[in-house]
Structures are given as structure tokens and as C-alpha cells.
Amino acid sequence: MQKILIVTAENGWFAQGKFPWESMDIERIKRRLESNNKIVNVTTFQFLKDNIASLKDYIIIYTSSQRLEHKYYIQDIMFLLKDNNTLIPNYESLLAHENKGFQSLLDKKYNLGLIKSEYYCDICEVKNIKNLNYPLVYKSVNGASSMGVKKVHNTEEMYKYVKQPCSISLELLKRKLKKYIFKSKYNHQWEKYLSFAQQRFIIQGFIPDLQYDFKVLIFGKKYYLLKRFVAENDFKASGSGLHSRNIGSDLKIVLDFARGIKNKFRSHIYSLDICVKNKEPHLIEFQMTHVGPVTLSESDHYFIYNATTNNWEKVFSLSSLEDEFSNAVEEYINESDSYSA
């Protein structure tokens, strides 16, 4: 019988409900999985740490966090458990969460259809920066809801955004004080060393004249879509708050493209930002854990692919986040069993 651990934070938080700080109903997920003849226990990351050498042959269900230090903490723990257990999400999906740089690397490995993107840790790595095909899109590696995303028109703007710190840390403030006020304590060589790789970022191709994009959530076999419009005087739809369930003529293009991504990269759930230009779909970015669920939880329908007819069927039905999450986990486990058989 399969042994499952559902891992929460110490306060029982399991991402995410409607908002990042809201938890899913873990007891409901537990009951759903237990009903399929599985041994399910709810535990914490502290338990994983305390038993890190002995935990083997478990299915470990957990989520990431949008709090960076918390996310790194989870990454450290799961790294030492990934070889002897089945992680849901898998470790690559964890690293890709809110990490646009790692997403670009996954695209290179799995050919997911991401808009051409290059990953850097310092501006000096960008070759031929003056001859790049501007405009481009600058994205800091971390950040949700379009934070840290800028349209770049020229070399000067590129330098401006790369050198602009995402936040002012105490350590950075101390270094500036030494440089400009307490000059006797300032070490030029140390400062030069620390000035490299202060901020990771990607440079992504710019697709002009987009009026909207699509949010696609995939939970198991069910596909949920939301059309998101670009706000006035902006170039991106993410974070605009302008939505519609009327997908229009791009519906099949988007669904086929999303299904292709699912076939290339295995996960239990997917959150895909997709745009279509001249009937060609492109992936903007993606997540496979800790996804915002509104596209699912506030929808009165979903789509399922019919392999017999090679068509998509629209099913009118309300969806429970916890139930669909459980179904997606169940499907992922069953697929893993078939791969290993």
C-alpha cells in the first residue's frame, strides 16, 4: 500500500487557497486520497528534517512558498529526499517556482515553447548588448504578478534596470555608508568583488501589439482558461485585473499548445501564461506548484481532451480546488506507477 506524507508549515499552511497566505483544506485532500486505498499522514517540514536519513519510498506532497527564505529552506530539505522518495511537485518544478531563470533552463531542456529568453547573473554576461534587437523584456528572476518586469527600448534602459536593486538590504546600506561616509573602512577590492552578480535576470523577446494573453491551469485531465487583457499604456496582461471567460477563436490553439507542454514535462498541476501571435502560441512563463487557483475555482466549466475524436469537450461544472488537486495528485501517482512498472 502506498504511503503518503502531506507536508505543511508548522501552522498547517499548505499553498495555496485563493490568496498566497490562505491554505487549502488539508483534511479534505487527506480524505480524498485515503478513499483510494492509500495510507496518508499530515506532517511538517520539521518532521522531514528530523527523519531525513530514514525516509524512503514515500510519496511526499508539499508546496513551495512565495517567501524567498522559506522557499530556499524547502528546497534544501527536499533536495535530500528526492532520490529515495517520490516528490510532488518534483524537484525541477520546485526550482522553477517564481524563478524565471530556471524556467528558461527547463525550456532549453524540454523545448516547452517559451518566448526566446536568456538567463544572466550580471550585465557583463550580456554579449553585444548595444546590438540587441530592442525592444526587449527585462525580468528579474523572482517575482509574481508581473513584478520586476520592464519593457526595455535601448542599452541605457537595460543598464538602468539591471543595476536598479529590487530591494535595499541592510548589508547594501552598510556598504554604501562605508563608501561615502566611513571611508576609512571602505575596501575597494572587496566592493568590486561583491558588485558582480548582484541580481539575476532574464532578457526575453518582445512580442508587439498583444492585446491579451491566456492563463491556463491544468489539474489532471481538466483544463481551465482565463483570457487576460492588457491594460491601457502597458504591454503585459499579467496583473491587469482585466479578465474574460470568452476565449474566442484562439481556444483550440491554446489548448493544444498547453497539452503539448503537459506531454513534454510531467507535473501534477500547471499554471501557464500563453500568448498567441499570428496563430502561433508562445509560453510567457509557468509554475507547477503554489499556483493561484482563481482560474479554476471561479469557473463554471473546464475542457477535456477526447483522444478518440481528437477534439476538446467543454464540460459545464463547478470545481472544488481541493478535490481537483487530489485528482491531479492521484493521476500523477498512477502515471508514475505505470512508468516504473
Tab-separated table of N, CA and C in Angstrom, residues 193-334:
chain	number	residue	atom	x	y	z
A	193	TYR	N	34.558	42.969	-5.855
A	193	TYR	CA	34.214	41.545	-5.863
A	193	TYR	C	32.716	41.356	-5.637
A	194	LEU	N	32.151	42.073	-4.655
A	194	LEU	CA	30.740	41.913	-4.313
A	194	LEU	C	29.806	42.515	-5.357
A	195	SER	N	30.319	43.410	-6.180
A	195	SER	CA	29.460	44.085	-7.157
A	195	SER	C	29.055	43.183	-8.312
A	196	PHE	N	29.739	42.040	-8.468
A	196	PHE	CA	29.377	41.104	-9.537
A	196	PHE	C	28.197	40.240	-9.098
A	197	ALA	N	27.275	40.018	-10.039
A	197	ALA	CA	26.140	39.098	-9.819
A	197	ALA	C	25.270	39.523	-8.639
A	198	GLN	N	24.918	40.793	-8.601
A	198	GLN	CA	24.055	41.260	-7.522
A	198	GLN	C	22.588	40.927	-7.759
A	199	GLN	N	22.248	40.647	-9.014
A	199	GLN	CA	20.848	40.385	-9.332
A	199	GLN	C	20.741	39.530	-10.585
A	200	ARG	N	20.109	38.363	-10.445
A	200	ARG	CA	19.869	37.520	-11.621
A	200	ARG	C	18.675	38.067	-12.408
A	201	PHE	N	18.689	37.837	-13.711
A	201	PHE	CA	17.613	38.344	-14.550
A	201	PHE	C	17.568	37.565	-15.857
A	202	ILE	N	16.455	37.699	-16.572
A	202	ILE	CA	16.392	37.175	-17.929
A	202	ILE	C	16.060	38.315	-18.886
A	203	ILE	N	16.498	38.148	-20.116
A	203	ILE	CA	16.092	39.031	-21.204
A	203	ILE	C	15.252	38.186	-22.152
A	204	GLN	N	14.009	38.612	-22.335
A	204	GLN	CA	13.049	37.846	-23.125
A	204	GLN	C	12.639	38.646	-24.354
A	205	GLY	N	12.384	37.929	-25.431
A	205	GLY	CA	11.914	38.589	-26.635
A	205	GLY	C	10.598	39.321	-26.406
A	206	PHE	N	10.408	40.411	-27.125
A	206	PHE	CA	9.196	41.214	-27.009
A	206	PHE	C	8.282	40.924	-28.193
A	207	ILE	N	7.029	40.604	-27.897
A	207	ILE	CA	6.034	40.374	-28.939
A	207	ILE	C	5.123	41.598	-28.979
A	208	PRO	N	5.168	42.371	-30.058
A	208	PRO	CA	4.439	43.647	-30.096
A	208	PRO	C	2.933	43.466	-30.316
A	209	ASP	N	2.200	44.493	-29.888
A	209	ASP	CA	0.773	44.647	-30.200
A	209	ASP	C	-0.104	43.537	-29.613
A	210	LEU	N	0.320	42.947	-28.516
A	210	LEU	CA	-0.549	41.974	-27.860
A	210	LEU	C	-1.652	42.718	-27.108
A	211	GLN	N	-2.869	42.277	-27.290
A	211	GLN	CA	-3.994	42.883	-26.588
A	211	GLN	C	-4.451	42.029	-25.406
A	212	TYR	N	-4.021	40.773	-25.389
A	212	TYR	CA	-4.429	39.860	-24.323
A	212	TYR	C	-3.514	38.642	-24.318
A	213	ASP	N	-3.557	37.907	-23.215
A	213	ASP	CA	-2.931	36.591	-23.174
A	213	ASP	C	-3.892	35.647	-22.454
A	214	PHE	N	-3.422	34.440	-22.143
A	214	PHE	CA	-4.290	33.438	-21.546
A	214	PHE	C	-3.602	32.798	-20.346
A	215	LYS	N	-4.351	32.677	-19.268
A	215	LYS	CA	-3.928	31.875	-18.129
A	215	LYS	C	-4.577	30.508	-18.275
A	216	VAL	N	-3.750	29.463	-18.264
A	216	VAL	CA	-4.251	28.099	-18.368
A	216	VAL	C	-3.822	27.326	-17.123
A	217	LEU	N	-4.779	26.786	-16.394
A	217	LEU	CA	-4.496	25.874	-15.297
A	217	LEU	C	-4.844	24.464	-15.744
A	218	ILE	N	-3.919	23.533	-15.503
A	218	ILE	CA	-4.164	22.131	-15.797
A	218	ILE	C	-4.100	21.364	-14.476
A	219	PHE	N	-5.194	20.736	-14.108
A	219	PHE	CA	-5.251	19.875	-12.925
A	219	PHE	C	-5.674	18.496	-13.418
A	220	GLY	N	-4.711	17.588	-13.510
A	220	GLY	CA	-5.016	16.270	-14.048
A	220	GLY	C	-5.434	16.366	-15.499
A	221	LYS	N	-6.626	15.889	-15.816
A	221	LYS	CA	-7.123	15.896	-17.193
A	221	LYS	C	-7.940	17.141	-17.522
A	222	LYS	N	-8.139	18.012	-16.538
A	222	LYS	CA	-9.008	19.170	-16.728
A	222	LYS	C	-8.202	20.436	-17.005
A	223	TYR	N	-8.661	21.194	-18.003
A	223	TYR	CA	-8.010	22.431	-18.419
A	223	TYR	C	-8.962	23.596	-18.163
A	224	TYR	N	-8.460	24.620	-17.473
A	224	TYR	CA	-9.245	25.807	-17.144
A	224	TYR	C	-8.570	27.023	-17.787
A	225	LEU	N	-9.374	27.880	-18.430
A	225	LEU	CA	-8.806	29.010	-19.164
A	225	LEU	C	-9.391	30.341	-18.711
A	226	LEU	N	-8.542	31.354	-18.765
A	226	LEU	CA	-8.955	32.729	-18.498
A	226	LEU	C	-8.242	33.626	-19.503
A	227	LYS	N	-8.991	34.486	-20.144
A	227	LYS	CA	-8.415	35.474	-21.068
A	227	LYS	C	-8.128	36.744	-20.280
A	228	ARG	N	-6.888	37.242	-20.387
A	228	ARG	CA	-6.467	38.410	-19.613
A	228	ARG	C	-6.067	39.528	-20.573
A	229	PHE	N	-6.650	40.686	-20.382
A	229	PHE	CA	-6.415	41.795	-21.302
A	229	PHE	C	-5.288	42.702	-20.800
A	230	VAL	N	-4.579	43.289	-21.757
A	230	VAL	CA	-3.513	44.247	-21.456
A	230	VAL	C	-4.137	45.582	-21.086
A	231	ALA	N	-3.705	46.140	-19.971
A	231	ALA	CA	-4.227	47.436	-19.533
A	231	ALA	C	-3.705	48.554	-20.440
A	232	GLU	N	-4.413	49.658	-20.441
A	232	GLU	CA	-4.005	50.809	-21.240
A	232	GLU	C	-2.617	51.297	-20.806
A	233	ASN	N	-1.783	51.627	-21.782
A	233	ASN	CA	-0.420	52.116	-21.554
A	233	ASN	C	0.474	51.064	-20.906
A	234	ASP	N	0.173	49.797	-21.133
A	234	ASP	CA	1.013	48.708	-20.645
A	234	ASP	C	1.273	47.755	-21.805
A	235	PHE	N	2.137	46.779	-21.591
A	235	PHE	CA	2.440	45.810	-22.649
A	235	PHE	C	2.181	44.382	-22.206
A	236	LYS	N	1.759	44.199	-20.963
A	236	LYS	CA	1.567	42.858	-20.404
A	236	LYS	C	0.190	42.749	-19.764
A	237	ALA	N	-0.365	41.540	-19.824
A	237	ALA	CA	-1.702	41.317	-19.276
A	237	ALA	C	-1.659	40.881	-17.819
A	238	SER	N	-0.563	40.249	-17.408
A	238	SER	CA	-0.446	39.780	-16.034
A	238	SER	C	-0.566	40.949	-15.065
A	239	GLY	N	-1.439	40.800	-14.082
A	239	GLY	CA	-1.608	41.839	-13.083
A	239	GLY	C	-2.557	42.945	-13.468
A	240	SER	N	-3.150	42.878	-14.673
A	240	SER	CA	-4.044	43.952	-15.112
A	240	SER	C	-5.393	43.914	-14.413
A	241	GLY	N	-5.833	42.720	-14.002
A	241	GLY	CA	-7.143	42.565	-13.392
A	241	GLY	C	-8.290	42.588	-14.384
A	242	LEU	N	-7.975	42.568	-15.680
A	242	LEU	CA	-8.998	42.613	-16.735
A	242	LEU	C	-9.137	41.217	-17.342
A	243	HIS	N	-10.248	40.538	-17.057
A	243	HIS	CA	-10.396	39.129	-17.402
A	243	HIS	C	-11.679	38.854	-18.156
A	244	SER	N	-11.693	37.726	-18.879
A	244	SER	CA	-12.903	37.249	-19.533
A	244	SER	C	-12.834	35.732	-19.669
A	245	ARG	N	-13.977	35.077	-19.602
A	245	ARG	CA	-14.058	33.636	-19.850
A	245	ARG	C	-14.360	33.342	-21.326
A	246	ASN	N	-14.621	34.377	-22.094
A	246	ASN	CA	-14.877	34.214	-23.530
A	246	ASN	C	-13.533	34.160	-24.254
A	247	ILE	N	-13.046	32.967	-24.541
A	247	ILE	CA	-11.686	32.786	-25.058
A	247	ILE	C	-11.574	33.192	-26.515
A	248	GLY	N	-12.614	32.944	-27.309
A	248	GLY	CA	-12.591	33.348	-28.708
A	248	GLY	C	-11.953	32.322	-29.620
A	249	SER	N	-11.496	32.771	-30.776
A	249	SER	CA	-11.032	31.878	-31.841
A	249	SER	C	-9.698	31.202	-31.539
A	250	ASP	N	-8.990	31.651	-30.506
A	250	ASP	CA	-7.691	31.045	-30.167
A	250	ASP	C	-7.823	29.813	-29.268
A	251	LEU	N	-9.048	29.428	-28.949
A	251	LEU	CA	-9.273	28.378	-27.952
A	251	LEU	C	-8.502	27.097	-28.260
A	252	LYS	N	-8.679	26.532	-29.442
A	252	LYS	CA	-8.031	25.252	-29.767
A	252	LYS	C	-6.514	25.401	-29.827
A	253	ILE	N	-6.049	26.525	-30.346
A	253	ILE	CA	-4.593	26.761	-30.408
A	253	ILE	C	-3.999	26.723	-29.007
A	254	VAL	N	-4.649	27.403	-28.077
A	254	VAL	CA	-4.143	27.485	-26.700
A	254	VAL	C	-4.214	26.129	-26.016
A	255	LEU	N	-5.338	25.442	-26.156
A	255	LEU	CA	-5.491	24.139	-25.510
A	255	LEU	C	-4.505	23.110	-26.067
A	256	ASP	N	-4.337	23.076	-27.376
A	256	ASP	CA	-3.394	22.130	-27.987
A	256	ASP	C	-1.968	22.411	-27.519
A	257	PHE	N	-1.618	23.694	-27.444
A	257	PHE	CA	-0.280	24.081	-27.008
A	257	PHE	C	-0.053	23.692	-25.548
A	258	ALA	N	-1.055	23.953	-24.706
A	258	ALA	CA	-0.946	23.597	-23.281
A	258	ALA	C	-0.817	22.086	-23.117
A	259	ARG	N	-1.586	21.334	-23.881
A	259	ARG	CA	-1.496	19.873	-23.808
A	259	ARG	C	-0.113	19.399	-24.242
A	260	GLY	N	0.464	20.060	-25.242
A	260	GLY	CA	1.814	19.707	-25.677
A	260	GLY	C	2.842	19.908	-24.579
A	261	ILE	N	2.696	20.989	-23.807
A	261	ILE	CA	3.593	21.238	-22.674
A	261	ILE	C	3.431	20.139	-21.628
A	262	LYS	N	2.191	19.766	-21.345
A	262	LYS	CA	1.917	18.703	-20.368
A	262	LYS	C	2.571	17.391	-20.803
A	263	ASN	N	2.556	17.112	-22.085
A	263	ASN	CA	3.155	15.866	-22.583
A	263	ASN	C	4.683	15.896	-22.535
A	264	LYS	N	5.266	17.091	-22.546
A	264	LYS	CA	6.724	17.209	-22.542
A	264	LYS	C	7.307	17.210	-21.125
A	265	PHE	N	6.549	17.739	-20.179
A	265	PHE	CA	7.059	17.885	-18.812
A	265	PHE	C	6.005	17.388	-17.838
A	266	ARG	N	6.342	16.376	-17.051
A	266	ARG	CA	5.377	15.762	-16.146
A	266	ARG	C	5.249	16.552	-14.844
A	267	SER	N	4.011	16.857	-14.506
A	267	SER	CA	3.706	17.501	-13.234
A	267	SER	C	2.283	17.131	-12.855
A	268	HIS	N	1.896	17.428	-11.616
A	268	HIS	CA	0.511	17.171	-11.218
A	268	HIS	C	-0.391	18.336	-11.583
A	269	ILE	N	0.126	19.561	-11.472
A	269	ILE	CA	-0.634	20.744	-11.853
A	269	ILE	C	0.258	21.683	-12.652
A	270	TYR	N	-0.378	22.549	-13.434
A	270	TYR	CA	0.349	23.506	-14.270
A	270	TYR	C	-0.384	24.850	-14.231
A	271	SER	N	0.380	25.924	-14.193
A	271	SER	CA	-0.141	27.264	-14.410
A	271	SER	C	0.683	27.878	-15.538
A	272	LEU	N	0.049	28.083	-16.684
A	272	LEU	CA	0.751	28.511	-17.888
A	272	LEU	C	0.236	29.866	-18.347
A	273	ASP	N	1.148	30.797	-18.615
A	273	ASP	CA	0.802	32.067	-19.252
A	273	ASP	C	1.158	31.942	-20.727
A	274	ILE	N	0.149	32.026	-21.579
A	274	ILE	CA	0.316	31.757	-23.011
A	274	ILE	C	-0.214	32.939	-23.809
A	275	CYS	N	0.508	33.323	-24.851
A	275	CYS	CA	0.009	34.325	-25.780
A	275	CYS	C	-0.007	33.729	-27.190
A	276	VAL	N	-0.791	34.333	-28.068
A	276	VAL	CA	-0.896	33.876	-29.454
A	276	VAL	C	-0.670	35.080	-30.367
A	277	LYS	N	0.256	34.923	-31.303
A	277	LYS	CA	0.550	35.978	-32.269
A	277	LYS	C	0.568	35.356	-33.663
A	278	ASN	N	-0.279	35.858	-34.541
A	278	ASN	CA	-0.385	35.318	-35.905
A	278	ASN	C	-0.618	33.813	-35.886
A	279	LYS	N	-1.510	33.387	-34.990
A	279	LYS	CA	-1.904	31.978	-34.842
A	279	LYS	C	-0.799	31.084	-34.289
A	280	GLU	N	0.294	31.684	-33.825
A	280	GLU	CA	1.385	30.914	-33.235
A	280	GLU	C	1.391	31.130	-31.723
A	281	PRO	N	1.291	30.036	-30.946
A	281	PRO	CA	1.286	30.175	-29.489
A	281	PRO	C	2.703	30.284	-28.924
A	282	HIS	N	2.829	31.006	-27.821
A	282	HIS	CA	4.112	31.164	-27.138
A	282	HIS	C	3.878	31.089	-25.630
A	283	LEU	N	4.812	30.470	-24.928
A	283	LEU	CA	4.752	30.400	-23.471
A	283	LEU	C	5.500	31.604	-22.896
A	284	ILE	N	4.836	32.355	-22.028
A	284	ILE	CA	5.446	33.540	-21.415
A	284	ILE	C	6.198	33.139	-20.144
A	285	GLU	N	5.532	32.424	-19.271
A	285	GLU	CA	6.161	31.842	-18.080
A	285	GLU	C	5.217	30.808	-17.502
A	286	PHE	N	5.654	30.114	-16.439
A	286	PHE	CA	4.857	28.995	-15.936
A	286	PHE	C	5.216	28.683	-14.488
A	287	GLN	N	4.302	27.958	-13.814
A	287	GLN	CA	4.527	27.440	-12.466
A	287	GLN	C	3.929	26.040	-12.399
A	288	MET	N	4.490	25.196	-11.529
A	288	MET	CA	3.943	23.862	-11.311
A	288	MET	C	3.695	23.580	-9.826
A	289	THR	N	3.685	24.609	-9.006
A	289	THR	CA	3.361	24.483	-7.593
A	289	THR	C	2.979	25.863	-7.068
A	290	HIS	N	2.193	25.884	-5.983
A	290	HIS	CA	1.798	27.155	-5.355
A	290	HIS	C	1.164	28.083	-6.394
A	291	VAL	N	0.219	27.569	-7.180
A	291	VAL	CA	-0.374	28.354	-8.255
A	291	VAL	C	-1.620	29.076	-7.756
A	292	GLY	N	-1.865	30.260	-8.291
A	292	GLY	CA	-3.107	30.964	-7.994
A	292	GLY	C	-4.280	30.210	-8.608
A	293	PRO	N	-5.330	29.893	-7.822
A	293	PRO	CA	-6.364	28.969	-8.288
A	293	PRO	C	-7.619	29.604	-8.871
A	294	VAL	N	-7.690	30.933	-8.965
A	294	VAL	CA	-8.957	31.588	-9.320
A	294	VAL	C	-9.467	31.135	-10.686
A	295	THR	N	-8.562	30.893	-11.632
A	295	THR	CA	-8.983	30.440	-12.962
A	295	THR	C	-9.784	29.146	-12.869
A	296	LEU	N	-9.498	28.330	-11.864
A	296	LEU	CA	-10.239	27.086	-11.622
A	296	LEU	C	-11.433	27.325	-10.705
A	297	SER	N	-11.187	27.915	-9.564
A	297	SER	CA	-12.205	27.954	-8.504
A	297	SER	C	-13.380	28.865	-8.838
A	298	GLU	N	-13.200	29.825	-9.757
A	298	GLU	CA	-14.284	30.729	-10.112
A	298	GLU	C	-14.834	30.451	-11.511
A	299	SER	N	-14.546	29.267	-12.024
A	299	SER	CA	-15.030	28.893	-13.357
A	299	SER	C	-16.229	27.953	-13.239
A	300	ASP	N	-17.152	28.069	-14.196
A	300	ASP	CA	-18.295	27.159	-14.225
A	300	ASP	C	-18.121	26.058	-15.269
A	301	HIS	N	-16.899	25.937	-15.806
A	301	HIS	CA	-16.656	24.909	-16.807
A	301	HIS	C	-15.165	24.596	-16.903
A	302	TYR	N	-14.848	23.547	-17.609
A	302	TYR	CA	-13.468	23.175	-17.915
A	302	TYR	C	-13.473	22.435	-19.247
A	303	PHE	N	-12.280	22.142	-19.742
A	303	PHE	CA	-12.138	21.442	-21.016
A	303	PHE	C	-11.386	20.130	-20.802
A	304	ILE	N	-11.798	19.112	-21.529
A	304	ILE	CA	-11.142	17.805	-21.501
A	304	ILE	C	-10.858	17.378	-22.934
A	305	TYR	N	-9.681	16.813	-23.147
A	305	TYR	CA	-9.310	16.347	-24.485
A	305	TYR	C	-9.872	14.951	-24.719
A	306	ASN	N	-10.558	14.779	-25.846
A	306	ASN	CA	-11.100	13.488	-26.258
A	306	ASN	C	-10.168	12.893	-27.303
A	307	ALA	N	-9.389	11.886	-26.909
A	307	ALA	CA	-8.395	11.301	-27.817
A	307	ALA	C	-9.047	10.571	-28.986
A	308	THR	N	-10.248	10.079	-28.788
A	308	THR	CA	-10.936	9.329	-29.852
A	308	THR	C	-11.320	10.246	-31.006
A	309	THR	N	-11.852	11.406	-30.660
A	309	THR	CA	-12.292	12.351	-31.701
A	309	THR	C	-11.239	13.403	-32.028
A	310	ASN	N	-10.159	13.443	-31.211
A	310	ASN	CA	-9.112	14.458	-31.376
A	310	ASN	C	-9.693	15.865	-31.250
A	311	ASN	N	-10.628	16.020	-30.337
A	311	ASN	CA	-11.273	17.309	-30.112
A	311	ASN	C	-11.349	17.612	-28.621
A	312	TRP	N	-11.662	18.863	-28.336
A	312	TRP	CA	-11.820	19.298	-26.960
A	312	TRP	C	-13.293	19.392	-26.605
A	313	GLU	N	-13.637	18.886	-25.428
A	313	GLU	CA	-15.007	18.928	-24.952
A	313	GLU	C	-15.121	19.917	-23.801
A	314	LYS	N	-16.115	20.781	-23.869
A	314	LYS	CA	-16.374	21.751	-22.818
A	314	LYS	C	-17.382	21.160	-21.852
A	315	VAL	N	-17.022	21.076	-20.587
A	315	VAL	CA	-17.876	20.470	-19.574
A	315	VAL	C	-18.297	21.549	-18.586
A	316	PHE	N	-19.617	21.757	-18.459
A	316	PHE	CA	-20.112	22.757	-17.512
A	316	PHE	C	-20.266	22.117	-16.140
A	317	SER	N	-19.445	22.548	-15.211
A	317	SER	CA	-19.479	22.033	-13.850
A	317	SER	C	-18.606	22.911	-12.970
A	318	LEU	N	-19.037	23.151	-11.737
A	318	LEU	CA	-18.194	23.853	-10.777
A	318	LEU	C	-17.103	22.910	-10.282
A	319	SER	N	-15.971	23.472	-9.877
A	319	SER	CA	-14.832	22.657	-9.438
A	319	SER	C	-14.394	23.063	-8.035
A	320	SER	N	-14.096	22.065	-7.230
A	320	SER	CA	-13.513	22.293	-5.905
A	320	SER	C	-11.997	22.225	-6.021
A	321	LEU	N	-11.316	23.240	-5.523
A	321	LEU	CA	-9.859	23.281	-5.608
A	321	LEU	C	-9.234	22.042	-4.970
A	322	GLU	N	-9.666	21.701	-3.760
A	322	GLU	CA	-9.070	20.567	-3.052
A	322	GLU	C	-9.356	19.245	-3.768
A	323	ASP	N	-10.562	19.093	-4.294
A	323	ASP	CA	-10.895	17.860	-4.995
A	323	ASP	C	-10.090	17.711	-6.280
A	324	GLU	N	-9.977	18.800	-7.021
A	324	GLU	CA	-9.220	18.727	-8.282
A	324	GLU	C	-7.726	18.559	-8.019
A	325	PHE	N	-7.236	19.163	-6.949
A	325	PHE	CA	-5.837	18.959	-6.575
A	325	PHE	C	-5.605	17.486	-6.246
A	326	SER	N	-6.517	16.900	-5.472
A	326	SER	CA	-6.395	15.478	-5.119
A	326	SER	C	-6.448	14.591	-6.354
A	327	ASN	N	-7.363	14.896	-7.269
A	327	ASN	CA	-7.466	14.116	-8.508
A	327	ASN	C	-6.182	14.212	-9.327
A	328	ALA	N	-5.600	15.421	-9.373
A	328	ALA	CA	-4.360	15.619	-10.139
A	328	ALA	C	-3.211	14.833	-9.516
A	329	VAL	N	-3.138	14.837	-8.190
A	329	VAL	CA	-2.115	14.053	-7.493
A	329	VAL	C	-2.298	12.569	-7.778
A	330	GLU	N	-3.540	12.108	-7.707
A	330	GLU	CA	-3.843	10.696	-7.961
A	330	GLU	C	-3.414	10.289	-9.373
A	331	GLU	N	-3.726	11.128	-10.343
A	331	GLU	CA	-3.331	10.836	-11.722
A	331	GLU	C	-1.807	10.785	-11.860
A	332	TYR	N	-1.135	11.724	-11.208
A	332	TYR	CA	0.326	11.768	-11.281
A	332	TYR	C	0.934	10.501	-10.675
A	333	ILE	N	0.398	10.063	-9.541
A	333	ILE	CA	0.896	8.847	-8.889
A	333	ILE	C	0.680	7.634	-9.790
A	334	ASN	N	-0.513	7.546	-10.382
A	334	ASN	CA	-0.807	6.410	-11.257
A	334	ASN	C	0.102	6.398	-12.482
